[in-house]
Coordinates of C-alpha atoms in Angstrom, one line a residue:
M1 CA -21.2 -21.5 -11.9
E2 CA -19.5 -21.7 -8.2
S3 CA -19.5 -25.1 -6.9
P4 CA -19.2 -24.7 -3.0
V5 CA -16.6 -26.7 -1.5
L6 CA -18.8 -26.2 2.0
S7 CA -22.2 -25.5 0.9
N8 CA -25.0 -26.2 2.9
G9 CA -26.4 -28.8 0.5
H10 CA -23.4 -30.8 1.0
A11 CA -24.5 -34.6 1.3
G12 CA -22.4 -35.2 4.3
F13 CA -24.2 -32.9 6.5
G14 CA -27.2 -32.8 8.7
G15 CA -28.2 -31.9 12.1
R16 CA -27.8 -33.9 15.2
A17 CA -28.5 -37.7 14.9
W18 CA -30.8 -39.4 16.9
E19 CA -28.3 -42.3 18.1
T20 CA -26.3 -41.4 21.2
D21 CA -23.3 -43.6 20.1
P22 CA -21.0 -41.7 17.7
E23 CA -19.8 -44.9 15.9
Q24 CA -23.5 -45.1 14.8
S25 CA -24.4 -41.5 14.5
G26 CA -21.6 -39.9 12.4
H27 CA -22.8 -36.8 14.0
R28 CA -21.6 -33.5 12.1
A29 CA -23.6 -30.8 13.5
Q30 CA -20.7 -28.9 15.4
V31 CA -18.9 -28.9 11.6
R32 CA -21.9 -27.5 9.8
P33 CA -20.8 -25.4 7.0
N34 CA -22.9 -22.5 7.9
N35 CA -20.8 -22.3 11.3
L36 CA -17.8 -22.3 9.5
A37 CA -19.1 -19.9 7.0
A38 CA -20.3 -17.6 9.9
A39 CA -16.7 -17.7 11.4
V40 CA -15.5 -17.0 8.3
E41 CA -17.3 -14.0 7.6
K42 CA -16.2 -12.6 11.3
S43 CA -12.5 -12.4 9.7
V44 CA -13.4 -11.3 6.6
V45 CA -15.4 -8.1 8.3
A46 CA -12.5 -7.5 10.6
Y47 CA -10.1 -7.6 7.6
A48 CA -12.0 -5.2 5.6
A49 CA -9.8 -2.1 5.5
S50 CA -7.4 -4.2 3.7
W51 CA -9.3 -5.9 1.0
N52 CA -12.3 -3.6 0.6
T53 CA -11.5 -1.0 -1.9
L54 CA -15.0 1.1 -2.6
P55 CA -14.8 4.4 -0.4
R56 CA -16.8 4.9 2.6
K57 CA -18.8 7.8 3.7
P58 CA -16.9 9.0 6.7
D59 CA -19.9 10.6 8.0
S60 CA -22.7 8.3 7.1
T61 CA -25.1 7.1 10.2
L62 CA -23.9 3.5 11.0
D63 CA -20.1 4.7 11.1
A64 CA -20.8 7.3 13.7
R65 CA -22.6 4.9 15.6
T66 CA -19.9 2.4 15.7
R67 CA -17.6 5.0 16.6
Q68 CA -19.5 6.9 19.0
R69 CA -20.5 3.3 21.2
F70 CA -16.6 2.2 20.4
A71 CA -15.4 5.1 22.4
A72 CA -17.7 5.0 25.3
V73 CA -17.2 0.9 25.8
H74 CA -13.1 1.7 25.6
E75 CA -13.6 5.0 27.8
L76 CA -15.2 2.6 30.8
R77 CA -13.1 -0.4 30.1
A78 CA -10.3 2.2 30.7
Q79 CA -11.8 3.4 33.8
G80 CA -11.6 -0.2 35.3
V81 CA -15.4 -0.8 34.6
G82 CA -16.6 -4.8 34.2
L83 CA -18.5 -5.7 30.8
M84 CA -21.6 -6.3 33.0
E85 CA -21.5 -2.8 34.4
C86 CA -20.7 -1.5 30.8
A87 CA -23.8 -3.2 29.4
R88 CA -25.9 -1.8 32.1
R89 CA -24.9 2.0 32.1
L90 CA -24.8 1.6 28.0
G91 CA -27.8 -0.1 27.7
R92 CA -26.3 -2.6 25.4
A93 CA -26.3 -6.6 25.4
L94 CA -24.0 -7.8 27.4
N95 CA -22.1 -9.4 24.1
T96 CA -22.5 -6.4 21.9
V97 CA -20.6 -4.8 24.3
K98 CA -17.8 -7.9 24.2
R99 CA -17.5 -7.2 20.8
Y100 CA -16.9 -3.6 21.0
A101 CA -14.3 -4.6 24.2
R102 CA -12.4 -7.3 22.0
A103 CA -11.7 -4.7 18.9
E104 CA -8.3 -3.2 19.3
R105 CA -9.4 -0.7 16.4
V106 CA -12.9 0.9 15.3
E107 CA -11.8 0.0 11.8
D108 CA -12.5 -3.3 12.5
L109 CA -15.8 -2.8 13.5
L110 CA -16.9 -0.8 10.5
R111 CA -18.6 -3.2 8.2
P112 CA -17.9 -2.9 4.4
P113 CA -20.8 -1.9 2.3
R114 CA -23.0 -4.3 0.7
Y115 CA -24.3 -3.8 -2.6
G116 CA -26.9 -6.1 -4.3
P117 CA -27.2 -6.3 -8.2
C118 CA -28.6 -3.1 -9.6
L119 CA -29.9 -2.1 -12.9
V120 CA -26.8 -0.2 -13.5
D121 CA -24.6 -3.1 -13.9
A122 CA -25.2 -4.1 -17.3
H123 CA -24.1 -0.7 -18.0
R124 CA -21.2 -0.4 -15.7
D125 CA -18.3 0.1 -18.6
H126 CA -20.3 2.5 -20.4
V127 CA -20.9 4.5 -17.8
Q128 CA -17.1 4.2 -16.8
R129 CA -15.8 5.2 -20.1
R130 CA -18.3 8.4 -20.6
L131 CA -17.2 9.6 -16.6
A132 CA -13.5 9.7 -18.0
E133 CA -14.4 11.5 -21.0
K134 CA -16.1 14.1 -18.6
T135 CA -19.7 13.3 -20.1
P136 CA -22.6 15.1 -18.1
V137 CA -24.5 12.6 -16.2
T138 CA -28.0 13.5 -18.2
R139 CA -26.4 12.5 -21.3
I140 CA -24.8 9.2 -19.8
L141 CA -28.6 8.7 -18.7
A142 CA -30.1 8.8 -22.3
E143 CA -27.7 7.1 -23.9
I144 CA -28.0 3.9 -21.9
R145 CA -31.9 4.4 -21.9
D146 CA -31.0 3.9 -25.7
Q147 CA -29.3 0.5 -24.9
G148 CA -31.9 -0.9 -22.7
Y149 CA -31.6 0.9 -19.3
T150 CA -35.0 0.9 -17.4
G151 CA -33.7 2.1 -14.1
S152 CA -34.3 5.9 -12.7
A153 CA -31.7 9.0 -13.3
N154 CA -31.6 8.6 -9.3
L155 CA -30.3 4.9 -9.3
L156 CA -28.1 6.0 -11.7
V157 CA -26.6 9.3 -9.5
R158 CA -26.8 7.3 -6.3
Y159 CA -24.6 4.1 -8.2
I160 CA -22.1 7.0 -9.6
N161 CA -21.6 8.7 -5.7
Q162 CA -21.0 5.3 -4.6
G163 CA -18.0 4.5 -6.7
R164 CA -19.8 1.5 -8.2
A165 CA -18.3 3.0 -11.8
D166 CA -14.9 4.0 -10.6
P167 CA -12.4 2.4 -12.8
Q168 CA -10.6 0.1 -10.2
R169 CA -12.5 -3.4 -9.6
L170 CA -15.6 -3.5 -7.5
A171 CA -15.2 -5.1 -4.1
P172 CA -17.8 -7.6 -3.3
S173 CA -19.7 -7.7 -0.7
P174 CA -18.5 -9.7 2.6
R175 CA -21.0 -12.7 2.4
R176 CA -20.1 -12.7 -1.3
L177 CA -16.5 -13.1 -0.6
V178 CA -16.9 -15.6 1.8
S179 CA -18.8 -17.9 -0.6
W180 CA -15.8 -17.6 -3.3
I181 CA -13.3 -18.7 0.1
M182 CA -15.1 -21.3 0.6
S183 CA -16.3 -22.4 -3.0
R184 CA -13.8 -24.8 -4.8
P185 CA -11.2 -22.4 -6.8
E186 CA -11.8 -24.8 -9.9
G187 CA -15.6 -24.1 -9.8
L188 CA -15.0 -20.4 -10.0
S189 CA -15.2 -18.5 -13.3
G190 CA -11.9 -17.1 -14.1
P191 CA -12.5 -13.6 -13.4
T192 CA -13.7 -14.5 -10.2
R193 CA -10.8 -16.5 -9.4
R194 CA -8.1 -14.0 -9.9
H195 CA -10.2 -11.3 -8.2
L196 CA -10.5 -13.6 -4.8
D197 CA -6.5 -14.3 -5.3
D198 CA -6.2 -10.5 -5.5
L199 CA -8.1 -9.9 -2.2
I200 CA -6.2 -12.7 -0.6
A201 CA -3.3 -11.4 -1.2
S202 CA -4.3 -8.1 0.0
C203 CA -3.2 -8.8 3.7
P204 CA -1.5 -11.6 5.6
G205 CA -4.5 -12.2 7.3
M206 CA -6.6 -13.2 4.1
T207 CA -4.0 -15.3 3.0
T208 CA -4.0 -17.4 6.3
L209 CA -7.9 -17.6 6.3
A210 CA -8.3 -18.8 3.1
T211 CA -5.6 -21.5 3.2
R212 CA -7.3 -22.6 6.9
V213 CA -10.8 -23.0 5.2
R214 CA -8.8 -24.8 2.1
E215 CA -7.3 -26.9 4.6
F216 CA -10.7 -27.8 6.2
A217 CA -12.3 -28.4 3.1
A218 CA -9.6 -31.2 2.4
I219 CA -10.3 -33.1 5.9
L220 CA -13.8 -33.0 5.0
T221 CA -14.2 -34.0 1.6
G222 CA -11.3 -36.4 2.6
R223 CA -12.7 -38.1 5.9
R224 CA -9.2 -37.2 7.4
G225 CA -10.9 -36.9 10.9
Q226 CA -7.3 -37.7 12.4
D227 CA -5.9 -34.5 10.6
L228 CA -8.4 -32.5 12.8
A229 CA -6.5 -31.5 16.4
A230 CA -3.4 -30.2 14.5
W231 CA -5.7 -28.2 12.0
I232 CA -7.5 -26.7 15.3
A233 CA -4.1 -26.4 17.0
T234 CA -2.7 -24.3 13.8
T235 CA -5.8 -22.4 13.4
R236 CA -5.8 -21.0 17.2
D237 CA -1.9 -20.1 16.6
D238 CA -3.1 -17.8 13.8
V239 CA -6.0 -16.1 16.0
L240 CA -8.1 -15.5 13.3
P241 CA -11.1 -13.3 14.0
G242 CA -14.0 -15.1 15.2
F243 CA -12.9 -18.6 14.9
D244 CA -12.7 -19.3 18.9
A245 CA -16.4 -20.1 19.3
Y246 CA -16.1 -22.5 16.2
L247 CA -13.2 -24.0 17.4
N248 CA -14.8 -24.5 20.8
G249 CA -17.5 -26.1 19.0
L250 CA -15.4 -28.6 17.4
E251 CA -13.3 -29.8 21.0
K252 CA -16.9 -29.7 23.0
D253 CA -18.1 -33.1 21.2
W254 CA -14.9 -34.4 19.9
D255 CA -15.8 -38.1 19.5
A256 CA -18.5 -37.5 17.6
T257 CA -16.9 -34.4 15.5
T258 CA -14.0 -36.8 14.2
T259 CA -16.2 -39.6 13.7
G260 CA -18.6 -37.2 11.5
L261 CA -15.5 -36.5 9.5
T262 CA -13.9 -39.8 9.2
L263 CA -17.0 -42.4 8.7
P264 CA -19.1 -42.4 5.2
Y265 CA -22.2 -42.4 7.8
S266 CA -24.8 -39.3 7.4
N267 CA -28.0 -38.6 8.7
G268 CA -28.4 -36.4 5.6
P269 CA -31.5 -39.0 4.0
A270 CA -33.3 -38.4 7.7
E271 CA -33.1 -34.8 7.7
G272 CA -34.2 -34.6 4.1
I273 CA -37.5 -36.7 4.9
N274 CA -37.9 -34.0 7.8
N275 CA -37.3 -31.1 5.6
K276 CA -40.1 -32.8 3.6
I277 CA -42.7 -33.0 5.8
K278 CA -42.2 -29.3 7.3
M279 CA -42.7 -28.7 3.9
L280 CA -45.7 -30.5 3.7
K281 CA -47.1 -29.2 6.7
R282 CA -46.8 -25.6 5.6
Q283 CA -48.6 -26.0 2.6
T284 CA -51.6 -26.8 4.4
Y285 CA -50.8 -25.1 7.8
G286 CA -54.6 -24.2 8.7
K287 CA -56.4 -25.6 6.2
A288 CA -56.5 -29.0 6.5
S289 CA -56.6 -31.7 9.3
F290 CA -54.1 -34.2 10.7
A291 CA -55.7 -37.0 8.4
L292 CA -55.0 -35.1 5.4
L293 CA -51.2 -34.2 6.0
R294 CA -50.4 -38.2 7.6
K295 CA -52.3 -39.3 4.0
R296 CA -49.9 -36.9 2.5
I297 CA -47.0 -37.7 4.0
L298 CA -47.6 -41.5 3.5
L299 CA -48.3 -41.1 -0.4
D300 CA -45.4 -39.1 -1.0
Q301 CA -42.5 -41.2 0.1

């Protein structure tokens, strides 16, 4: 099992507390792990060209569209056109135009393929070995069906064409890699930990990213709010993609943020009660009265 250092279920996390005094609220909304995970994922995607080893179709529809938009935005910017005018001319949202304008290379915008679990995964070693022996796919299909494979022939062919049976180790999806980075290393299995170490070492940016995440985890779990300012300054100097908005959010609510990283108080229990009430409400939505909802809430406590 993987044990996330910064999972959404962390006992020290919750939404904005109702108190206005940061000494009482222990507000940690700005340091929520899902906010940090979003920033980490942006960096992971930006460095995908370094850590992703899976082949990419150069003529995919998504890639062609991304390259076209990148060229259009940078062409207008080279002519001195402002961001708002670029968005109007291209018919795109302003934030989309900003994202394309900030990217120095189109490769920074190309997302690596995301592959979920597949019925062929359990037979990958056999498929890989038989492909190396130049065995026809129809023969491989018959062999893995004898071993319990229940998928279709098209699924096997697509699996092979995507390069998922290649000898090199499969690269995880960006979100899976984010979950590895944001987990305690000792909580990962041995192969996963070694795979993560190799991916982190693939480029200096990934090494820096993992280091900053683990430093923040130490600040969070050790309640070392006094070290947050130094961590923010160091992270800004690293210029990690996608981190500016997260760091700005930390600084906007500075007193409450540092208090939440220092004191043991949390509004987590209150958030748990809110979540339970919402669940009870959804179970009877459109089918019961407020009186029944009230009674269920009181009896559930």
